[in-house]
Amino acid sequence: MDNQLIADLLFPEVSLTPAELENKYPERLLPEGAKVTRFSPSPTGFLHLGAMYQAMINERLAHQSGGLFYLRIEDTDAKRKVEGAEESLIRILNEYQIYFDEGVTVNGEKGDYGPYTQTKRKDIYHVYAKELVKKGLAYPCFDAHEEESSQSRMQTIDWEQEQQRKKQQKIKWRSITMEDIQQKVKEKQPFVLRIRSADSNEQTVIVNDLLKGKLEFPENDEDFVLLKSDGIPTYHFAHAVDDHLMRTTHVIRGEEWLSSLPKHVMLFQYLNFKMPKYLHTAQLLRLDENGNKKKLSKRDMGANMEDYKRLGYAPDCVLEYLMTILNSNYEEWHSQHSGKTYLDFPFSMKKMNTSGALFDMNKLQDVSKNVLSKMTAEQVFDLASEWAHLFDPSFYTLLKSDPDYAIRILSIGRGGKKPRKDFATFVELKNFISFFYDELFQIEDAYPVSFDPSVIQEVLTRYLQNYQEDDDQNVWFEKMKQIADSLGFASDMKAYKTSPDLYKGSIADISMFIRVAVTGRMNSPDLFEVIRILGPERMKNRILAMTKRLTKGE
């Protein structure tokens, strides 16, 4: 069989050679040890948390080594492509500060190793497809049904039937005559191109995975599809060609791809490419209602990266949390370097989980509170405003109506060695600061029934009578203590704890009466600071409103 003639018949338009492509995409000039990694999502839906997990690993390995990180769009599966998905994932990656040195951007592509969208690389794949045919390592199948995946057929055909069908098809199309090929090409019959695999899988494939160690597999004996009938490659073929020509040194992907590794090893061998180093990450897991570990699926809360934005999580918080999953020593490091972020952390493949990383929303809450507490009031204001603009327009209007007022609110308890950690999301932030705004203010907590309403009313009345806006905190608190003493409440907490039966209550109760009237809550940030920010007029109006409610017995 004249393989050169077959190659020319199947790919008459291909004039480029592999050597010319090698010259067009030369080895990158990078420092020794620098890694070239990629993030290569398919635009088939939303950006999954697991994909962001992969992107962070790739970004850290590349940039920490002085290497290069690029974005490639793998859009060869036209049937599953979702309109707008590509733009959405690029936007989210930008929002999460996953920055690429090359690849696809919202403004087009940048870099010298493109195109970075697979459907734009059809001519490149055909060069190598023709070369494989020329070497007798690939052959055409003139059967439209060959393009169906075995997975879809397995829905109606059992495994043994499927294997028998594949065997028969392999024999049929491997033995096709030159005359048949010429006739079918002349009739312009569509074909798929298949790899000519080993006739058995008795040989062993050995791959040293950077996370899982030495892996051994039977050699691939499946004549899998390289090109579909529309000339577009399958994932297997495209990934091998692209990773080689884009000079990818490390491929990081989920362990669900382990079963495909023998196919990829065969492709790199057939194409005479140097194989990149592989790292197959453990799955992201969650706990189900019974406390059992399950794979985090696309239907689970927290799987969709858009969920975090809608729920009000700042990108920095999610990224910090993901790093705690990625490296087991991150939290210890972070506790010793509190002024730094995950970008300063020496990420290590050796510290990655090999058996499955557990996703925990409660842990995310804790990390998020910690991250937000260390931001400046201005940073929180900007992030909260951005979120509210998209998801809570009325709250956005309140924040933007007086930015200085909002920043003063957000400054309470911020800074210092032990900043307040009151909220993890901007949804929670709205609730936390709502009492500062008359439009959102409401009485949420009732006074304990153990206190006579008339006594509470008297405390509130005396407080207003004695309040002076220019009092400092010490003078303000002394006046509170005087009210306590005059009404039979203990102004000294030690004395109250020693003999509580001698008093109606304590100075803490006096503060509570005022706090509920002013904030509507039993608990709030420092009451003196709250009142200073609210201002005397708003404070007095709320206390007067509360005294009226007490008079009416409400």
Short mmCIF file of C-alpha atoms in Angstrom, two decimals, residues 84-392:
data_model
loop_
_atom_site.label_atom_id
_atom_site.label_comp_id
_atom_site.label_asym_id
_atom_site.label_seq_id
_atom_site.Cartn_x
_atom_site.Cartn_y
_atom_site.Cartn_z
CA GLY A 84 -21.43 32.98 25.60
CA ALA A 85 -19.58 30.39 27.69
CA GLU A 86 -16.17 31.37 26.37
CA GLU A 87 -16.68 35.06 27.16
CA SER A 88 -18.05 34.15 30.59
CA LEU A 89 -15.10 31.99 31.59
CA ILE A 90 -12.57 34.61 30.42
CA ARG A 91 -14.40 37.27 32.44
CA ILE A 92 -14.47 35.12 35.58
CA LEU A 93 -10.78 34.25 35.25
CA ASN A 94 -10.00 37.97 35.05
CA GLU A 95 -12.16 38.68 38.09
CA TYR A 96 -10.28 36.00 40.02
CA GLN A 97 -6.93 37.46 38.99
CA ILE A 98 -5.87 34.37 37.07
CA TYR A 99 -3.61 36.17 34.65
CA PHE A 100 -2.25 34.66 31.44
CA ASP A 101 0.91 35.57 29.58
CA GLU A 102 -0.53 34.37 26.27
CA GLY A 103 -3.70 33.04 24.78
CA VAL A 104 -7.31 34.01 24.33
CA THR A 105 -8.51 37.31 25.80
CA VAL A 106 -11.74 39.30 25.61
CA ASN A 107 -9.99 41.47 23.02
CA GLY A 108 -8.69 38.65 20.86
CA GLU A 109 -5.57 36.52 21.08
CA LYS A 110 -2.08 37.50 22.18
CA GLY A 111 1.15 35.56 21.77
CA ASP A 112 3.31 34.04 19.06
CA TYR A 113 2.23 30.41 19.49
CA GLY A 114 -1.39 30.71 18.40
CA PRO A 115 -4.04 30.42 17.28
CA TYR A 116 -5.06 29.53 20.85
CA THR A 117 -8.56 28.39 19.86
CA GLN A 118 -8.58 24.84 18.54
CA THR A 119 -11.17 25.30 15.79
CA LYS A 120 -8.81 27.91 14.29
CA ARG A 121 -5.97 25.38 14.15
CA LYS A 122 -7.55 22.93 11.71
CA ASP A 123 -4.80 23.37 9.11
CA ILE A 124 -2.12 22.61 11.70
CA TYR A 125 -3.76 19.35 12.77
CA HIS A 126 -4.08 18.28 9.15
CA VAL A 127 -0.31 18.59 8.66
CA TYR A 128 0.30 16.03 11.37
CA ALA A 129 -2.67 13.90 10.34
CA LYS A 130 -1.20 13.66 6.85
CA GLU A 131 2.18 12.75 8.32
CA LEU A 132 0.66 9.90 10.35
CA VAL A 133 -1.08 8.53 7.26
CA LYS A 134 2.17 8.84 5.32
CA LYS A 135 3.92 6.72 7.98
CA GLY A 136 1.14 4.14 8.00
CA LEU A 137 0.16 5.09 11.55
CA ALA A 138 -3.34 6.32 10.71
CA TYR A 139 -6.02 5.32 8.24
CA PRO A 140 -9.40 6.58 6.96
CA CYS A 141 -12.81 5.11 7.77
CA PHE A 142 -15.47 6.05 5.25
CA ASP A 143 -18.37 5.48 7.59
CA ALA A 144 -20.38 8.33 9.09
CA HIS A 145 -21.37 6.17 12.04
CA GLU A 146 -17.74 5.82 13.02
CA GLU A 147 -17.91 9.35 14.35
CA GLU A 148 -20.30 8.34 17.11
CA SER A 149 -18.67 7.86 20.48
CA SER A 150 -18.66 4.40 21.99
CA GLN A 151 -20.10 6.03 25.10
CA SER A 152 -23.31 6.99 23.32
CA ARG A 153 -23.58 3.54 21.75
CA MET A 154 -23.10 1.88 25.11
CA GLN A 155 -26.44 3.30 26.18
CA THR A 156 -28.15 0.76 23.94
CA ILE A 157 -25.48 -1.89 23.28
CA ASP A 158 -23.71 -3.99 25.87
CA TRP A 159 -19.94 -3.94 26.30
CA GLU A 160 -19.22 -7.26 24.56
CA GLN A 161 -21.26 -6.28 21.51
CA GLU A 162 -19.45 -2.95 21.35
CA GLN A 163 -16.02 -4.58 21.54
CA GLN A 164 -16.97 -7.04 18.81
CA ARG A 165 -18.24 -4.24 16.59
CA LYS A 166 -14.99 -2.31 17.06
CA LYS A 167 -12.94 -5.37 16.17
CA GLN A 168 -14.90 -5.93 12.98
CA GLN A 169 -14.64 -2.28 11.96
CA LYS A 170 -10.88 -2.30 12.62
CA ILE A 171 -10.40 -5.31 10.35
CA LYS A 172 -12.67 -3.83 7.67
CA TRP A 173 -11.09 -0.43 7.37
CA ARG A 174 -7.49 -1.45 7.97
CA SER A 175 -7.72 -3.76 4.96
CA ILE A 176 -9.37 -1.28 2.57
CA THR A 177 -7.78 -1.34 -0.89
CA MET A 178 -6.18 1.59 -2.65
CA GLU A 179 -8.83 1.37 -5.35
CA ASP A 180 -11.60 1.71 -2.75
CA ILE A 181 -9.92 4.71 -1.17
CA GLN A 182 -9.48 6.42 -4.53
CA GLN A 183 -13.09 5.77 -5.44
CA LYS A 184 -14.48 7.05 -2.16
CA VAL A 185 -12.31 10.16 -2.25
CA LYS A 186 -13.43 10.78 -5.81
CA GLU A 187 -17.06 10.49 -4.67
CA LYS A 188 -16.24 12.92 -1.83
CA GLN A 189 -17.42 10.50 0.79
CA PRO A 190 -16.74 11.81 4.30
CA PHE A 191 -14.26 9.94 6.45
CA VAL A 192 -12.91 9.90 9.94
CA LEU A 193 -9.22 9.34 10.52
CA ARG A 194 -8.23 6.68 13.05
CA ILE A 195 -4.92 5.87 14.65
CA ARG A 196 -3.41 2.49 13.82
CA SER A 197 -2.86 1.19 17.34
CA ALA A 198 -0.99 -1.83 18.61
CA ASP A 199 -2.69 -5.11 17.77
CA SER A 200 -2.66 -6.12 21.43
CA ASN A 201 -2.20 -4.49 24.79
CA GLU A 202 0.39 -6.89 26.12
CA GLN A 203 3.04 -4.16 26.29
CA THR A 204 3.15 -1.93 29.38
CA VAL A 205 3.12 1.85 29.35
CA ILE A 206 5.00 3.50 32.23
CA VAL A 207 4.46 7.15 33.14
CA ASN A 208 5.93 8.95 36.13
CA ASP A 209 3.11 11.19 37.32
CA LEU A 210 4.33 14.17 39.35
CA LEU A 211 1.70 13.58 42.01
CA LYS A 212 0.81 9.89 41.86
CA GLY A 213 4.26 8.56 41.11
CA LYS A 214 4.99 5.62 38.81
CA LEU A 215 1.94 4.55 36.81
CA GLU A 216 1.72 1.41 34.67
CA PHE A 217 -0.92 0.76 31.99
CA PRO A 218 -1.48 -1.72 29.20
CA GLU A 219 -0.51 -0.24 25.84
CA ASN A 220 -3.41 1.29 23.89
CA ASP A 221 -4.97 -1.14 21.41
CA GLU A 222 -7.95 1.00 20.38
CA ASP A 223 -7.99 2.62 16.95
CA PHE A 224 -9.47 5.81 18.34
CA VAL A 225 -10.54 8.72 16.15
CA LEU A 226 -8.03 11.48 15.38
CA LEU A 227 -10.11 13.58 13.00
CA LYS A 228 -13.88 13.68 12.75
CA SER A 229 -15.64 13.81 9.40
CA ASP A 230 -15.70 17.62 9.45
CA GLY A 231 -11.92 17.66 9.74
CA ILE A 232 -11.98 18.83 13.36
CA PRO A 233 -9.74 16.81 15.69
CA THR A 234 -10.77 14.92 18.79
CA TYR A 235 -9.46 16.04 22.18
CA HIS A 236 -6.76 13.39 22.19
CA PHE A 237 -5.17 14.41 18.90
CA ALA A 238 -5.56 18.16 19.37
CA HIS A 239 -4.07 18.15 22.85
CA ALA A 240 -0.95 16.29 21.71
CA VAL A 241 -0.31 18.60 18.76
CA ASP A 242 -1.10 21.77 20.71
CA ASP A 243 0.91 20.94 23.80
CA HIS A 244 3.89 20.14 21.63
CA LEU A 245 3.80 23.20 19.37
CA MET A 246 2.94 25.56 22.24
CA ARG A 247 5.89 23.99 24.06
CA THR A 248 3.94 22.98 27.15
CA THR A 249 6.25 21.42 29.71
CA HIS A 250 3.68 20.38 32.33
CA VAL A 251 0.09 19.19 31.85
CA ILE A 252 -2.01 19.42 35.00
CA ARG A 253 -5.47 17.87 34.81
CA GLY A 254 -7.94 15.82 36.83
CA GLU A 255 -7.41 12.14 37.53
CA GLU A 256 -10.45 11.31 35.40
CA TRP A 257 -8.04 11.61 32.45
CA LEU A 258 -5.81 8.78 33.66
CA SER A 259 -7.65 6.24 31.50
CA SER A 260 -6.71 8.29 28.41
CA LEU A 261 -3.01 8.35 29.23
CA PRO A 262 -2.07 5.29 27.13
CA LYS A 263 -3.67 6.95 24.10
CA HIS A 264 -1.70 10.12 24.70
CA VAL A 265 1.57 8.27 25.20
CA MET A 266 1.00 6.52 21.87
CA LEU A 267 0.27 9.82 20.14
CA PHE A 268 3.44 11.47 21.39
CA GLN A 269 5.45 8.43 20.31
CA TYR A 270 3.85 8.26 16.86
CA LEU A 271 4.30 12.00 16.31
CA ASN A 272 7.88 11.87 17.58
CA PHE A 273 7.12 14.54 20.19
CA LYS A 274 8.74 14.88 23.58
CA MET A 275 6.09 14.13 26.17
CA PRO A 276 5.25 16.84 28.70
CA LYS A 277 5.28 15.95 32.38
CA TYR A 278 1.85 14.99 33.67
CA LEU A 279 0.25 15.71 37.02
CA HIS A 280 -3.19 14.22 37.62
CA THR A 281 -4.91 15.92 40.53
CA ALA A 282 -7.22 14.24 43.01
CA GLN A 283 -10.92 14.91 42.76
CA LEU A 284 -12.67 17.62 44.72
CA LEU A 285 -14.95 15.93 47.24
CA ARG A 286 -17.83 17.02 49.46
CA LEU A 287 -19.64 15.47 52.39
CA ASP A 288 -23.19 14.28 51.71
CA GLU A 289 -26.06 14.36 54.21
CA ASN A 290 -24.76 11.15 55.81
CA GLY A 291 -21.22 12.42 56.22
CA ASN A 292 -19.85 10.34 53.34
CA LYS A 293 -17.37 11.75 50.84
CA LYS A 294 -18.74 12.25 47.32
CA LYS A 295 -17.33 13.82 44.18
CA LEU A 296 -18.28 17.48 43.88
CA SER A 297 -20.68 17.46 40.92
CA LYS A 298 -21.86 20.27 38.70
CA ARG A 299 -25.22 20.24 40.48
CA ASP A 300 -23.75 20.89 43.94
CA MET A 301 -23.84 24.31 45.57
CA GLY A 302 -20.43 25.87 45.19
CA ALA A 303 -19.54 23.99 42.01
CA ASN A 304 -20.34 26.94 39.73
CA MET A 305 -17.90 29.83 40.06
CA GLU A 306 -20.77 32.22 39.31
CA ASP A 307 -22.37 31.06 42.59
CA TYR A 308 -19.63 32.67 44.63
CA LYS A 309 -20.11 36.03 43.00
CA ARG A 310 -23.87 35.89 43.42
CA LEU A 311 -23.54 34.87 47.07
CA GLY A 312 -21.17 37.76 47.69
CA TYR A 313 -17.80 36.08 48.18
CA ALA A 314 -14.82 38.25 47.26
CA PRO A 315 -12.49 36.56 44.74
CA ASP A 316 -9.53 36.86 47.12
CA CYS A 317 -11.44 34.88 49.73
CA VAL A 318 -12.21 32.01 47.36
CA LEU A 319 -8.62 31.91 46.10
CA GLU A 320 -7.21 31.87 49.63
CA TYR A 321 -9.57 29.03 50.50
CA LEU A 322 -8.61 27.01 47.42
CA MET A 323 -4.96 27.32 48.40
CA THR A 324 -5.75 25.68 51.75
CA ILE A 325 -7.07 22.72 49.74
CA LEU A 326 -4.18 22.71 47.28
CA ASN A 327 -1.31 22.64 49.78
CA SER A 328 -1.57 21.05 53.20
CA ASN A 329 0.96 23.43 54.75
CA TYR A 330 -0.62 26.66 53.50
CA GLU A 331 -2.51 27.52 56.69
CA GLU A 332 0.56 27.05 58.85
CA TRP A 333 2.57 29.26 56.51
CA HIS A 334 -0.15 31.89 56.38
CA SER A 335 -0.36 32.09 60.19
CA GLN A 336 3.34 32.96 60.20
CA HIS A 337 3.06 35.46 57.33
CA SER A 338 -0.18 37.27 58.11
CA GLY A 339 0.64 40.27 55.95
CA LYS A 340 1.04 38.19 52.80
CA THR A 341 -1.32 36.47 50.35
CA TYR A 342 -1.33 33.13 48.57
CA LEU A 343 0.72 34.75 45.76
CA ASP A 344 3.68 34.93 48.16
CA PHE A 345 3.31 31.32 49.24
CA PRO A 346 5.91 28.80 47.93
CA PHE A 347 3.45 26.41 46.31
CA SER A 348 4.67 22.81 46.14
CA MET A 349 3.46 19.80 44.18
CA LYS A 350 4.74 17.61 47.01
CA LYS A 351 2.21 19.10 49.42
CA MET A 352 -0.82 18.35 47.23
CA ASN A 353 -3.46 15.86 48.33
CA THR A 354 -3.21 12.57 46.47
CA SER A 355 -6.45 10.96 47.62
CA GLY A 356 -9.09 13.65 47.25
CA ALA A 357 -9.46 17.24 48.43
CA LEU A 358 -12.48 17.95 50.63
CA PHE A 359 -14.53 21.05 49.80
CA ASP A 360 -16.08 22.57 52.93
CA MET A 361 -18.39 25.60 52.81
CA ASN A 362 -17.94 26.19 56.55
CA LYS A 363 -14.19 26.39 56.10
CA LEU A 364 -14.71 28.80 53.22
CA GLN A 365 -16.77 31.00 55.56
CA ASP A 366 -13.95 31.09 58.11
CA VAL A 367 -11.30 31.88 55.51
CA SER A 368 -13.49 34.55 53.95
CA LYS A 369 -14.09 36.29 57.28
CA ASN A 370 -10.39 36.31 57.96
CA VAL A 371 -9.47 37.70 54.53
CA LEU A 372 -12.12 40.45 54.62
CA SER A 373 -11.14 41.46 58.15
CA LYS A 374 -7.64 42.30 56.94
CA MET A 375 -8.76 44.48 54.05
CA THR A 376 -9.01 48.24 54.42
CA ALA A 377 -12.43 49.83 54.74
CA GLU A 378 -11.93 51.34 51.29
CA GLN A 379 -11.20 47.94 49.75
CA VAL A 380 -14.29 46.40 51.31
CA PHE A 381 -16.39 49.36 50.18
CA ASP A 382 -15.22 49.03 46.57
CA LEU A 383 -15.83 45.27 46.47
CA ALA A 384 -19.20 45.52 48.20
CA SER A 385 -20.30 48.30 45.86
CA GLU A 386 -19.29 46.25 42.83
CA TRP A 387 -21.28 43.28 44.12
CA ALA A 388 -24.33 45.37 45.07
CA HIS A 389 -24.35 47.08 41.68
CA LEU A 390 -24.94 43.67 40.07
CA PHE A 391 -27.07 41.89 42.64
CA ASP A 392 -28.65 44.41 45.03
#
